């Protein structure tokens, strides 16, 4: 990538270095989507980093072909667009992300951030089910359905994303 795009990616996704697998437009969409959650999660750097890593890896990782499988596409004019994916993630990462975020408080009302970014999820599977719902255009949420799975088919070269989750210090 050019230096400007690399700098933009590094500012949000410091773990994505060297080769990337996203366009500037895809990265800009990622940034605009996750920026809606940042105010709720900024109170805990580990939670925020894990949340960002989840979506940075999905969008720009050069290894995404190992843990992302497109399950449905749609035709819009003369373009094919992704409508649904399987995103293979280890339970360890899912639990680490949820555990780092479940007690983060937001605002003067001392409300749990997970109530806003995860619809009150009680575990990582509920959080991922909520995050994976396809949102209507222009609304916060995923532009396509994401089915978070931990049962990657290694016989076809798939392996779950296993980023080591950050923990609160």
GROMACS .gro file of N, CA and C in nm:
model
  507
    1UNK      N    1   0.082  -0.120   0.000
    1UNK     CA    2   0.000   0.000   0.000
    1UNK      C    3   0.086   0.126   0.000
    2UNK      N    4   0.029   0.235  -0.046
    2UNK     CA    5   0.106   0.360  -0.042
    2UNK      C    6   0.121   0.405   0.103
    3UNK      N    7   0.211   0.499   0.124
    3UNK     CA    8   0.245   0.542   0.260
    3UNK      C    9   0.125   0.600   0.334
    4UNK      N   10   0.042   0.676   0.265
    4UNK     CA   11  -0.074   0.737   0.330
    4UNK      C   12  -0.173   0.631   0.377
    5UNK      N   13  -0.203   0.534   0.290
    5UNK     CA   14  -0.295   0.427   0.329
    5UNK      C   15  -0.235   0.344   0.442
    6UNK      N   16  -0.107   0.315   0.435
    6UNK     CA   17  -0.040   0.240   0.543
    6UNK      C   18  -0.053   0.313   0.675
    7UNK      N   19  -0.032   0.444   0.674
    7UNK     CA   20  -0.042   0.524   0.797
    7UNK      C   21  -0.185   0.522   0.850
    8UNK      N   22  -0.284   0.531   0.761
    8UNK     CA   23  -0.424   0.526   0.804
    8UNK      C   24  -0.455   0.392   0.870
    9UNK      N   25  -0.411   0.285   0.807
    9UNK     CA   26  -0.438   0.152   0.860
    9UNK      C   27  -0.368   0.134   0.994
   10UNK      N   28  -0.242   0.176   1.002
   10UNK     CA   29  -0.166   0.162   1.126
   10UNK      C   30  -0.230   0.240   1.241
   11UNK      N   31  -0.295   0.352   1.212
   11UNK     CA   32  -0.356   0.432   1.318
   11UNK      C   33  -0.471   0.359   1.386
   12UNK      N   34  -0.541   0.275   1.313
   12UNK     CA   35  -0.655   0.201   1.369
   12UNK      C   36  -0.620   0.055   1.396
   13UNK      N   37  -0.536   0.000   1.311
   13UNK     CA   38  -0.504  -0.143   1.313
   13UNK      C   39  -0.353  -0.164   1.320
   14UNK      N   40  -0.289  -0.134   1.434
   14UNK     CA   41  -0.144  -0.142   1.439
   14UNK      C   42  -0.088  -0.283   1.420
   15UNK      N   43  -0.172  -0.385   1.432
   15UNK     CA   44  -0.124  -0.521   1.412
   15UNK      C   45  -0.119  -0.560   1.265
   16UNK      N   46  -0.181  -0.482   1.177
   16UNK     CA   47  -0.177  -0.510   1.034
   16UNK      C   48  -0.058  -0.434   0.976
   17UNK      N   49   0.046  -0.507   0.944
   17UNK     CA   50   0.168  -0.445   0.891
   17UNK      C   51   0.206  -0.513   0.760
   18UNK      N   52   0.284  -0.445   0.680
   18UNK     CA   53   0.329  -0.503   0.554
   18UNK      C   54   0.214  -0.516   0.457
   19UNK      N   55   0.195  -0.636   0.406
   19UNK     CA   56   0.088  -0.662   0.310
   19UNK      C   57  -0.048  -0.642   0.375
   20UNK      N   58  -0.140  -0.592   0.297
   20UNK     CA   59  -0.278  -0.577   0.343
   20UNK      C   60  -0.370  -0.636   0.239
   21UNK      N   61  -0.491  -0.664   0.279
   21UNK     CA   62  -0.588  -0.721   0.185
   21UNK      C   63  -0.718  -0.641   0.191
   22UNK      N   64  -0.705  -0.509   0.174
   22UNK     CA   65  -0.824  -0.424   0.168
   22UNK      C   66  -0.791  -0.301   0.084
   23UNK      N   67  -0.895  -0.247   0.026
   23UNK     CA   68  -0.879  -0.123  -0.049
   23UNK      C   69  -0.895  -0.006   0.047
   24UNK      N   70  -0.862   0.112   0.001
   24UNK     CA   71  -0.882   0.230   0.085
   24UNK      C   72  -1.030   0.249   0.117
   25UNK      N   73  -1.116   0.223   0.020
   25UNK     CA   74  -1.261   0.236   0.043
   25UNK      C   75  -1.308   0.136   0.149
   26UNK      N   76  -1.259   0.013   0.143
   26UNK     CA   77  -1.296  -0.087   0.244
   26UNK      C   78  -1.247  -0.044   0.382
   27UNK      N   79  -1.125   0.007   0.388
   27UNK     CA   80  -1.072   0.052   0.516
   27UNK      C   81  -1.154   0.171   0.569
   28UNK      N   82  -1.189   0.264   0.482
   28UNK     CA   83  -1.269   0.379   0.525
   28UNK      C   84  -1.405   0.336   0.581
   29UNK      N   85  -1.465   0.233   0.518
   29UNK     CA   86  -1.591   0.179   0.569
   29UNK      C   87  -1.569   0.116   0.707
   30UNK      N   88  -1.462   0.039   0.721
   30UNK     CA   89  -1.428  -0.019   0.851
   30UNK      C   90  -1.416   0.090   0.957
   31UNK      N   91  -1.338   0.192   0.926
   31UNK     CA   92  -1.315   0.299   1.023
   31UNK      C   93  -1.445   0.367   1.062
   32UNK      N   94  -1.530   0.398   0.965
   32UNK     CA   95  -1.655   0.467   0.998
   32UNK      C   96  -1.747   0.378   1.081
   33UNK      N   97  -1.744   0.247   1.057
   33UNK     CA   98  -1.828   0.156   1.135
   33UNK      C   99  -1.778   0.141   1.278
   34UNK      N  100  -1.648   0.117   1.297
   34UNK     CA  101  -1.598   0.093   1.433
   34UNK      C  102  -1.592   0.222   1.514
   35UNK      N  103  -1.582   0.337   1.448
   35UNK     CA  104  -1.577   0.462   1.524
   35UNK      C  105  -1.706   0.487   1.601
   36UNK      N  106  -1.812   0.421   1.562
   36UNK     CA  107  -1.938   0.434   1.636
   36UNK      C  108  -1.930   0.364   1.771
   37UNK      N  109  -1.844   0.262   1.782
   37UNK     CA  110  -1.830   0.187   1.908
   37UNK      C  111  -1.721   0.242   1.998
   38UNK      N  112  -1.625   0.313   1.942
   38UNK     CA  113  -1.508   0.358   2.019
   38UNK      C  114  -1.546   0.438   2.144
   39UNK      N  115  -1.639   0.533   2.137
   39UNK     CA  116  -1.671   0.609   2.260
   39UNK      C  117  -1.719   0.521   2.376
   40UNK      N  118  -1.781   0.409   2.345
   40UNK     CA  119  -1.830   0.319   2.449
   40UNK      C  120  -1.719   0.234   2.508
   41UNK      N  121  -1.615   0.205   2.429
   41UNK     CA  122  -1.512   0.109   2.470
   41UNK      C  123  -1.381   0.173   2.513
   42UNK      N  124  -1.366   0.302   2.490
   42UNK     CA  125  -1.239   0.370   2.514
   42UNK      C  126  -1.197   0.366   2.661
   43UNK      N  127  -1.290   0.340   2.751
   43UNK     CA  128  -1.257   0.332   2.893
   43UNK      C  129  -1.168   0.215   2.930
   44UNK      N  130  -1.157   0.117   2.840
   44UNK     CA  131  -1.071   0.001   2.864
   44UNK      C  132  -0.988  -0.025   2.739
   45UNK      N  133  -0.860   0.010   2.741
   45UNK     CA  134  -0.775  -0.010   2.623
   45UNK      C  135  -0.772  -0.154   2.572
   46UNK      N  136  -0.775  -0.253   2.662
   46UNK     CA  137  -0.771  -0.393   2.619
   46UNK      C  138  -0.899  -0.429   2.543
   47UNK      N  139  -1.013  -0.388   2.595
   47UNK     CA  140  -1.140  -0.414   2.528
   47UNK      C  141  -1.142  -0.348   2.390
   48UNK      N  142  -1.104  -0.223   2.385
   48UNK     CA  143  -1.104  -0.150   2.258
   48UNK      C  144  -1.011  -0.217   2.158
   49UNK      N  145  -0.891  -0.255   2.201
   49UNK     CA  146  -0.794  -0.318   2.111
   49UNK      C  147  -0.849  -0.451   2.058
   50UNK      N  148  -0.909  -0.532   2.145
   50UNK     CA  149  -0.965  -0.660   2.100
   50UNK      C  150  -1.078  -0.640   2.001
   51UNK      N  151  -1.165  -0.544   2.029
   51UNK     CA  152  -1.276  -0.513   1.940
   51UNK      C  153  -1.224  -0.469   1.803
   52UNK      N  154  -1.126  -0.379   1.804
   52UNK     CA  155  -1.069  -0.332   1.678
   52UNK      C  156  -0.998  -0.445   1.604
   53UNK      N  157  -0.923  -0.528   1.677
   53UNK     CA  158  -0.853  -0.640   1.612
   53UNK      C  159  -0.951  -0.733   1.542
   54UNK      N  160  -1.066  -0.758   1.604
   54UNK     CA  161  -1.168  -0.844   1.544
   54UNK      C  162  -1.203  -0.796   1.404
   55UNK      N  163  -1.228  -0.666   1.391
   55UNK     CA  164  -1.271  -0.612   1.263
   55UNK      C  165  -1.155  -0.574   1.171
   56UNK      N  166  -1.041  -0.537   1.226
   56UNK     CA  167  -0.923  -0.511   1.144
   56UNK      C  168  -0.879  -0.639   1.072
   57UNK      N  169  -0.875  -0.750   1.146
   57UNK     CA  170  -0.836  -0.877   1.086
   57UNK      C  171  -0.936  -0.918   0.978
   58UNK      N  172  -1.064  -0.901   1.005
   58UNK     CA  173  -1.169  -0.934   0.909
   58UNK      C  174  -1.152  -0.854   0.780
   59UNK      N  175  -1.122  -0.727   0.793
   59UNK     CA  176  -1.124  -0.637   0.678
   59UNK      C  177  -0.992  -0.632   0.602
   60UNK      N  178  -0.880  -0.629   0.672
   60UNK     CA  179  -0.752  -0.598   0.606
   60UNK      C  180  -0.642  -0.702   0.621
   61UNK      N  181  -0.663  -0.808   0.698
   61UNK     CA  182  -0.555  -0.905   0.719
   61UNK      C  183  -0.513  -0.972   0.589
   62UNK      N  184  -0.381  -0.982   0.566
   62UNK     CA  185  -0.335  -1.054   0.447
   62UNK      C  186  -0.363  -1.205   0.458
   63UNK      N  187  -0.402  -1.252   0.575
   63UNK     CA  188  -0.431  -1.394   0.596
   63UNK      C  189  -0.580  -1.424   0.602
   64UNK      N  190  -0.663  -1.328   0.563
   64UNK     CA  191  -0.807  -1.346   0.580
   64UNK      C  192  -0.863  -1.466   0.504
   65UNK      N  193  -0.796  -1.509   0.398
   65UNK     CA  194  -0.847  -1.625   0.324
   65UNK      C  195  -0.841  -1.752   0.408
   66UNK      N  196  -0.764  -1.751   0.516
   66UNK     CA  197  -0.755  -1.867   0.603
   66UNK      C  198  -0.871  -1.874   0.703
   67UNK      N  199  -0.934  -1.760   0.732
   67UNK     CA  200  -1.040  -1.762   0.833
   67UNK      C  201  -1.170  -1.695   0.790
   68UNK      N  202  -1.179  -1.654   0.665
   68UNK     CA  203  -1.302  -1.595   0.611
   68UNK      C  204  -1.348  -1.679   0.492
   69UNK      N  205  -1.475  -1.715   0.491
   69UNK     CA  206  -1.533  -1.787   0.379
   69UNK      C  207  -1.660  -1.714   0.337
   70UNK      N  208  -1.664  -1.667   0.213
   70UNK     CA  209  -1.783  -1.599   0.161
   70UNK      C  210  -1.891  -1.705   0.139
   71UNK      N  211  -2.007  -1.683   0.197
   71UNK     CA  212  -2.116  -1.780   0.188
   71UNK      C  213  -2.230  -1.735   0.098
   72UNK      N  214  -2.241  -1.605   0.073
   72UNK     CA  215  -2.344  -1.558  -0.020
   72UNK      C  216  -2.303  -1.424  -0.080
   73UNK      N  217  -2.344  -1.407  -0.204
   73UNK     CA  218  -2.318  -1.282  -0.276
   73UNK      C  219  -2.448  -1.238  -0.343
   74UNK      N  220  -2.453  -1.111  -0.378
   74UNK     CA  221  -2.568  -1.061  -0.453
   74UNK      C  222  -2.516  -0.976  -0.568
   75UNK      N  223  -2.597  -0.966  -0.670
   75UNK     CA  224  -2.563  -0.885  -0.787
   75UNK      C  225  -2.629  -0.748  -0.774
   76UNK      N  226  -2.550  -0.644  -0.786
   76UNK     CA  227  -2.601  -0.509  -0.788
   76UNK      C  228  -2.547  -0.444  -0.914
   77UNK      N  229  -2.636  -0.414  -1.005
   77UNK     CA  230  -2.597  -0.365  -1.137
   77UNK      C  231  -2.499  -0.467  -1.197
   78UNK      N  232  -2.376  -0.428  -1.226
   78UNK     CA  233  -2.280  -0.523  -1.282
   78UNK      C  234  -2.174  -0.566  -1.181
   79UNK      N  235  -2.202  -0.546  -1.053
   79UNK     CA  236  -2.106  -0.581  -0.949
   79UNK      C  237  -2.160  -0.692  -0.860
   80UNK      N  238  -2.069  -0.778  -0.817
   80UNK     CA  239  -2.102  -0.878  -0.715
   80UNK      C  240  -2.065  -0.819  -0.580
   81UNK      N  241  -2.155  -0.834  -0.483
   81UNK     CA  242  -2.127  -0.784  -0.348
   81UNK      C  243  -2.144  -0.897  -0.249
   82UNK      N  244  -2.058  -0.898  -0.148
   82UNK     CA  245  -2.068  -0.998  -0.043
   82UNK      C  246  -2.192  -0.971   0.040
   83UNK      N  247  -2.270  -1.075   0.063
   83UNK     CA  248  -2.392  -1.067   0.144
   83UNK      C  249  -2.378  -1.140   0.276
   84UNK      N  250  -2.288  -1.239   0.279
   84UNK     CA  251  -2.271  -1.316   0.401
   84UNK      C  252  -2.138  -1.388   0.403
   85UNK      N  253  -2.082  -1.402   0.523
   85UNK     CA  254  -1.955  -1.472   0.539
   85UNK      C  255  -1.958  -1.559   0.664
   86UNK      N  256  -1.872  -1.660   0.663
   86UNK     CA  257  -1.835  -1.730   0.785
   86UNK      C  258  -1.701  -1.673   0.827
   87UNK      N  259  -1.689  -1.634   0.953
   87UNK     CA  260  -1.565  -1.579   1.008
   87UNK      C  261  -1.523  -1.675   1.119
   88UNK      N  262  -1.418  -1.751   1.091
   88UNK     CA  263  -1.372  -1.851   1.186
   88UNK      C  264  -1.280  -1.787   1.289
   89UNK      N  265  -1.317  -1.801   1.417
   89UNK     CA  266  -1.244  -1.740   1.528
   89UNK      C  267  -1.237  -1.842   1.640
   90UNK      N  268  -1.123  -1.848   1.706
   90UNK     CA  269  -1.113  -1.941   1.819
   90UNK      C  270  -1.202  -1.895   1.934
   91UNK      N  271  -1.250  -1.992   2.010
   91UNK     CA  272  -1.326  -1.959   2.130
   91UNK      C  273  -1.240  -1.879   2.227
   92UNK      N  274  -1.109  -1.906   2.228
   92UNK     CA  275  -1.018  -1.834   2.317
   92UNK      C  276  -1.021  -1.685   2.288
   93UNK      N  277  -1.016  -1.648   2.158
   93UNK     CA  278  -1.023  -1.506   2.124
   93UNK      C  279  -1.161  -1.451   2.161
   94UNK      N  280  -1.266  -1.523   2.127
   94UNK     CA  281  -1.402  -1.476   2.157
   94UNK      C  282  -1.422  -1.453   2.306
   95UNK      N  283  -1.379  -1.549   2.387
   95UNK     CA  284  -1.391  -1.534   2.532
   95UNK      C  285  -1.306  -1.419   2.583
   96UNK      N  286  -1.184  -1.406   2.529
   96UNK     CA  287  -1.095  -1.297   2.571
   96UNK      C  288  -1.152  -1.160   2.537
   97UNK      N  289  -1.208  -1.148   2.417
   97UNK     CA  290  -1.270  -1.022   2.378
   97UNK      C  291  -1.387  -0.990   2.471
   98UNK      N  292  -1.476  -1.087   2.490
   98UNK     CA  293  -1.592  -1.063   2.575
   98UNK      C  294  -1.551  -1.031   2.718
   99UNK      N  295  -1.459  -1.110   2.772
   99UNK     CA  296  -1.416  -1.088   2.911
   99UNK      C  297  -1.352  -0.951   2.931
  100UNK      N  298  -1.280  -0.904   2.828
  100UNK     CA  299  -1.216  -0.772   2.841
  100UNK      C  300  -1.317  -0.658   2.833
  101UNK      N  301  -1.436  -0.685   2.778
  101UNK     CA  302  -1.535  -0.579   2.758
  101UNK      C  303  -1.657  -0.586   2.850
  102UNK      N  304  -1.683  -0.700   2.909
  102UNK     CA  305  -1.811  -0.720   2.978
  102UNK      C  306  -1.836  -0.626   3.095
  103UNK      N  307  -1.731  -0.577   3.159
  103UNK     CA  308  -1.750  -0.490   3.275
  103UNK      C  309  -1.712  -0.345   3.249
  104UNK      N  310  -1.684  -0.310   3.125
  104UNK     CA  311  -1.647  -0.173   3.091
  104UNK      C  312  -1.770  -0.084   3.109
  105UNK      N  313  -1.752   0.026   3.181
  105UNK     CA  314  -1.861   0.120   3.208
  105UNK      C  315  -1.852   0.237   3.111
  106UNK      N  316  -1.969   0.293   3.082
  106UNK     CA  317  -1.977   0.406   2.990
  106UNK      C  318  -2.063   0.516   3.051
  107UNK      N  319  -2.012   0.637   3.044
  107UNK     CA  320  -2.090   0.755   3.078
  107UNK      C  321  -2.118   0.774   3.225
  108UNK      N  322  -2.179   0.886   3.252
  108UNK     CA  323  -2.207   0.924   3.391
  108UNK      C  324  -2.312   0.834   3.455
  109UNK      N  325  -2.393   0.766   3.373
  109UNK     CA  326  -2.493   0.674   3.428
  109UNK      C  327  -2.429   0.542   3.470
  110UNK      N  328  -2.300   0.527   3.441
  110UNK     CA  329  -2.226   0.406   3.479
  110UNK      C  330  -2.288   0.281   3.417
  111UNK      N  331  -2.333   0.294   3.293
  111UNK     CA  332  -2.395   0.185   3.220
  111UNK      C  333  -2.287   0.097   3.157
  112UNK      N  334  -2.315  -0.031   3.144
  112UNK     CA  335  -2.218  -0.120   3.080
  112UNK      C  336  -2.213  -0.093   2.930
  113UNK      N  337  -2.090  -0.080   2.880
  113UNK     CA  338  -2.070  -0.056   2.737
  113UNK      C  339  -2.126  -0.170   2.653
  114UNK      N  340  -2.120  -0.292   2.705
  114UNK     CA  341  -2.168  -0.408   2.631
  114UNK      C  342  -2.317  -0.397   2.599
  115UNK      N  343  -2.390  -0.318   2.680
  115UNK     CA  344  -2.532  -0.297   2.652
  115UNK      C  345  -2.550  -0.220   2.521
  116UNK      N  346  -2.454  -0.133   2.489
  116UNK     CA  347  -2.462  -0.053   2.366
  116UNK      C  348  -2.402  -0.127   2.247
  117UNK      N  349  -2.282  -0.182   2.263
  117UNK     CA  350  -2.214  -0.243   2.148
  117UNK      C  351  -2.249  -0.390   2.130
  118UNK      N  352  -2.311  -0.451   2.229
  118UNK     CA  353  -2.343  -0.593   2.220
  118UNK      C  354  -2.484  -0.628   2.259
  119UNK      N  355  -2.571  -0.528   2.267
  119UNK     CA  356  -2.712  -0.550   2.300
  119UNK      C  357  -2.730  -0.629   2.429
  120UNK      N  358  -2.640  -0.603   2.526
  120UNK     CA  359  -2.652  -0.668   2.656
  120UNK      C  360  -2.609  -0.814   2.657
  121UNK      N  361  -2.524  -0.853   2.564
  121UNK     CA  362  -2.479  -0.993   2.555
  121UNK      C  363  -2.425  -1.043   2.689
  122UNK      N  364  -2.452  -1.169   2.718
  122UNK     CA  365  -2.407  -1.232   2.843
  122UNK      C  366  -2.285  -1.321   2.823
  123UNK      N  367  -2.246  -1.346   2.697
  123UNK     CA  368  -2.128  -1.426   2.666
  123UNK      C  369  -2.083  -1.391   2.524
  124UNK      N  370  -1.967  -1.444   2.485
  124UNK     CA  371  -1.914  -1.404   2.355
  124UNK      C  372  -1.999  -1.453   2.239
  125UNK      N  373  -2.068  -1.565   2.254
  125UNK     CA  374  -2.152  -1.614   2.144
  125UNK      C  375  -2.270  -1.520   2.120
  126UNK      N  376  -2.328  -1.469   2.227
  126UNK     CA  377  -2.436  -1.370   2.212
  126UNK      C  378  -2.382  -1.240   2.152
  127UNK      N  379  -2.263  -1.200   2.195
  127UNK     CA  380  -2.202  -1.079   2.139
  127UNK      C  381  -2.179  -1.095   1.990
  128UNK      N  382  -2.120  -1.208   1.950
  128UNK     CA  383  -2.093  -1.230   1.808
  128UNK      C  384  -2.222  -1.242   1.727
  129UNK      N  385  -2.326  -1.303   1.784
  129UNK     CA  386  -2.454  -1.313   1.713
  129UNK      C  387  -2.509  -1.173   1.685
  130UNK      N  388  -2.497  -1.084   1.783
  130UNK     CA  389  -2.544  -0.947   1.764
  130UNK      C  390  -2.457  -0.873   1.662
  131UNK      N  391  -2.324  -0.882   1.678
  131UNK     CA  392  -2.234  -0.811   1.586
  131UNK      C  393  -2.246  -0.861   1.443
  132UNK      N  394  -2.286  -0.987   1.425
  132UNK     CA  395  -2.294  -1.045   1.292
  132UNK      C  396  -2.422  -1.019   1.218
  133UNK      N  397  -2.519  -0.954   1.283
  133UNK     CA  398  -2.645  -0.925   1.215
  133UNK      C  399  -2.624  -0.820   1.107
  134UNK      N  400  -2.680  -0.847   0.991
  134UNK     CA  401  -2.672  -0.749   0.882
  134UNK      C  402  -2.761  -0.630   0.915
  135UNK      N  403  -2.703  -0.511   0.907
  135UNK     CA  404  -2.778  -0.388   0.935
  135UNK      C  405  -2.830  -0.328   0.805
  136UNK      N  406  -2.936  -0.254   0.815
  136UNK     CA  407  -2.988  -0.182   0.699
  136UNK      C  408  -2.886  -0.076   0.657
  137UNK      N  409  -2.884  -0.042   0.529
  137UNK     CA  410  -2.789   0.061   0.483
  137UNK      C  411  -2.803   0.190   0.565
  138UNK      N  412  -2.691   0.253   0.592
  138UNK     CA  413  -2.681   0.379   0.666
  138UNK      C  414  -2.702   0.364   0.817
  139UNK      N  415  -2.727   0.243   0.864
  139UNK     CA  416  -2.744   0.221   1.008
  139UNK      C  417  -2.618   0.157   1.065
  140UNK      N  418  -2.591   0.177   1.193
  140UNK     CA  419  -2.475   0.112   1.254
  140UNK      C  420  -2.489  -0.040   1.247
  141UNK      N  421  -2.379  -0.106   1.225
  141UNK     CA  422  -2.381  -0.252   1.219
  141UNK      C  423  -2.310  -0.302   1.096
  142UNK      N  424  -2.318  -0.430   1.076
  142UNK     CA  425  -2.246  -0.494   0.967
  142UNK      C  426  -2.317  -0.473   0.833
  143UNK      N  427  -2.240  -0.444   0.728
  143UNK     CA  428  -2.301  -0.428   0.596
  143UNK      C  429  -2.339  -0.563   0.533
  144UNK      N  430  -2.298  -0.674   0.594
  144UNK     CA  431  -2.333  -0.808   0.547
  144UNK      C  432  -2.342  -0.899   0.669
  145UNK      N  433  -2.407  -1.013   0.652
  145UNK     CA  434  -2.422  -1.107   0.763
  145UNK      C  435  -2.288  -1.175   0.792
  146UNK      N  436  -2.252  -1.181   0.920
  146UNK     CA  437  -2.129  -1.248   0.962
  146UNK      C  438  -2.169  -1.362   1.055
  147UNK      N  439  -2.136  -1.483   1.013
  147UNK     CA  440  -2.159  -1.600   1.097
  147UNK      C  441  -2.026  -1.634   1.163
  148UNK      N  442  -2.012  -1.600   1.291
  148UNK     CA  443  -1.888  -1.629   1.364
  148UNK      C  444  -1.888  -1.777   1.401
  149UNK      N  445  -1.780  -1.846   1.363
  149UNK     CA  446  -1.771  -1.990   1.386
  149UNK      C  447  -1.634  -2.026   1.442
  150UNK      N  448  -1.630  -2.137   1.515
  150UNK     CA  449  -1.501  -2.185   1.566
  150UNK      C  450  -1.464  -2.321   1.508
  151UNK      N  451  -1.549  -2.375   1.421
  151UNK     CA  452  -1.528  -2.509   1.367
  151UNK      C  453  -1.470  -2.506   1.225
  152UNK      N  454  -1.355  -2.443   1.209
  152UNK     CA  455  -1.293  -2.429   1.077
  152UNK      C  456  -1.259  -2.566   1.018
  153UNK      N  457  -1.281  -2.580   0.888
  153UNK     CA  458  -1.249  -2.704   0.817
  153UNK      C  459  -1.102  -2.701   0.775
  154UNK      N  460  -1.018  -2.760   0.858
  154UNK     CA  461  -0.874  -2.757   0.830
  154UNK      C  462  -0.839  -2.838   0.706
  155UNK      N  463  -0.925  -2.931   0.665
  155UNK     CA  464  -0.896  -3.012   0.546
  155UNK      C  465  -0.894  -2.928   0.419
  156UNK      N  466  -0.958  -2.812   0.420
  156UNK     CA  467  -0.956  -2.724   0.303
  156UNK      C  468  -0.872  -2.600   0.329
  157UNK      N  469  -0.789  -2.605   0.432
  157UNK     CA  470  -0.695  -2.496   0.458
  157UNK      C  471  -0.747  -2.384   0.545
  158UNK      N  472  -0.866  -2.401   0.601
  158UNK     CA  473  -0.919  -2.297   0.689
  158UNK      C  474  -0.862  -2.315   0.829
  159UNK      N  475  -0.838  -2.204   0.897
  159UNK     CA  476  -0.801  -2.212   1.038
  159UNK      C  477  -0.854  -2.086   1.106
  160UNK      N  478  -0.905  -2.102   1.227
  160UNK     CA  479  -0.968  -1.986   1.291
  160UNK      C  480  -0.868  -1.877   1.324
  161UNK      N  481  -0.915  -1.753   1.315
  161UNK     CA  482  -0.834  -1.639   1.356
  161UNK      C  483  -0.810  -1.656   1.505
  162UNK      N  484  -0.684  -1.648   1.543
  162UNK     CA  485  -0.648  -1.675   1.682
  162UNK      C  486  -0.556  -1.567   1.734
  163UNK      N  487  -0.599  -1.445   1.721
  163UNK     CA  488  -0.521  -1.333   1.773
  163UNK      C  489  -0.523  -1.345   1.924
  164UNK      N  490  -0.410  -1.324   1.988
  164UNK     CA  491  -0.404  -1.332   2.133
  164UNK      C  492  -0.476  -1.210   2.191
  165UNK      N  493  -0.587  -1.231   2.263
  165UNK     CA  494  -0.661  -1.115   2.313
  165UNK      C  495  -0.583  -1.037   2.418
  166UNK      N  496  -0.595  -0.905   2.411
  166UNK     CA  497  -0.536  -0.819   2.513
  166UNK      C  498  -0.614  -0.835   2.642
  167UNK      N  499  -0.545  -0.822   2.754
  167UNK     CA  500  -0.612  -0.829   2.883
  167UNK      C  501  -0.593  -0.698   2.956
  168UNK      N  502  -0.686  -0.667   3.043
  168UNK     CA  503  -0.676  -0.543   3.120
  168UNK      C  504  -0.553  -0.550   3.209
  169UNK      N  505  -0.483  -0.439   3.220
  169UNK     CA  506  -0.362  -0.439   3.303
  169UNK      C  507  -0.384  -0.363   3.432
   0.00000   0.00000   0.00000
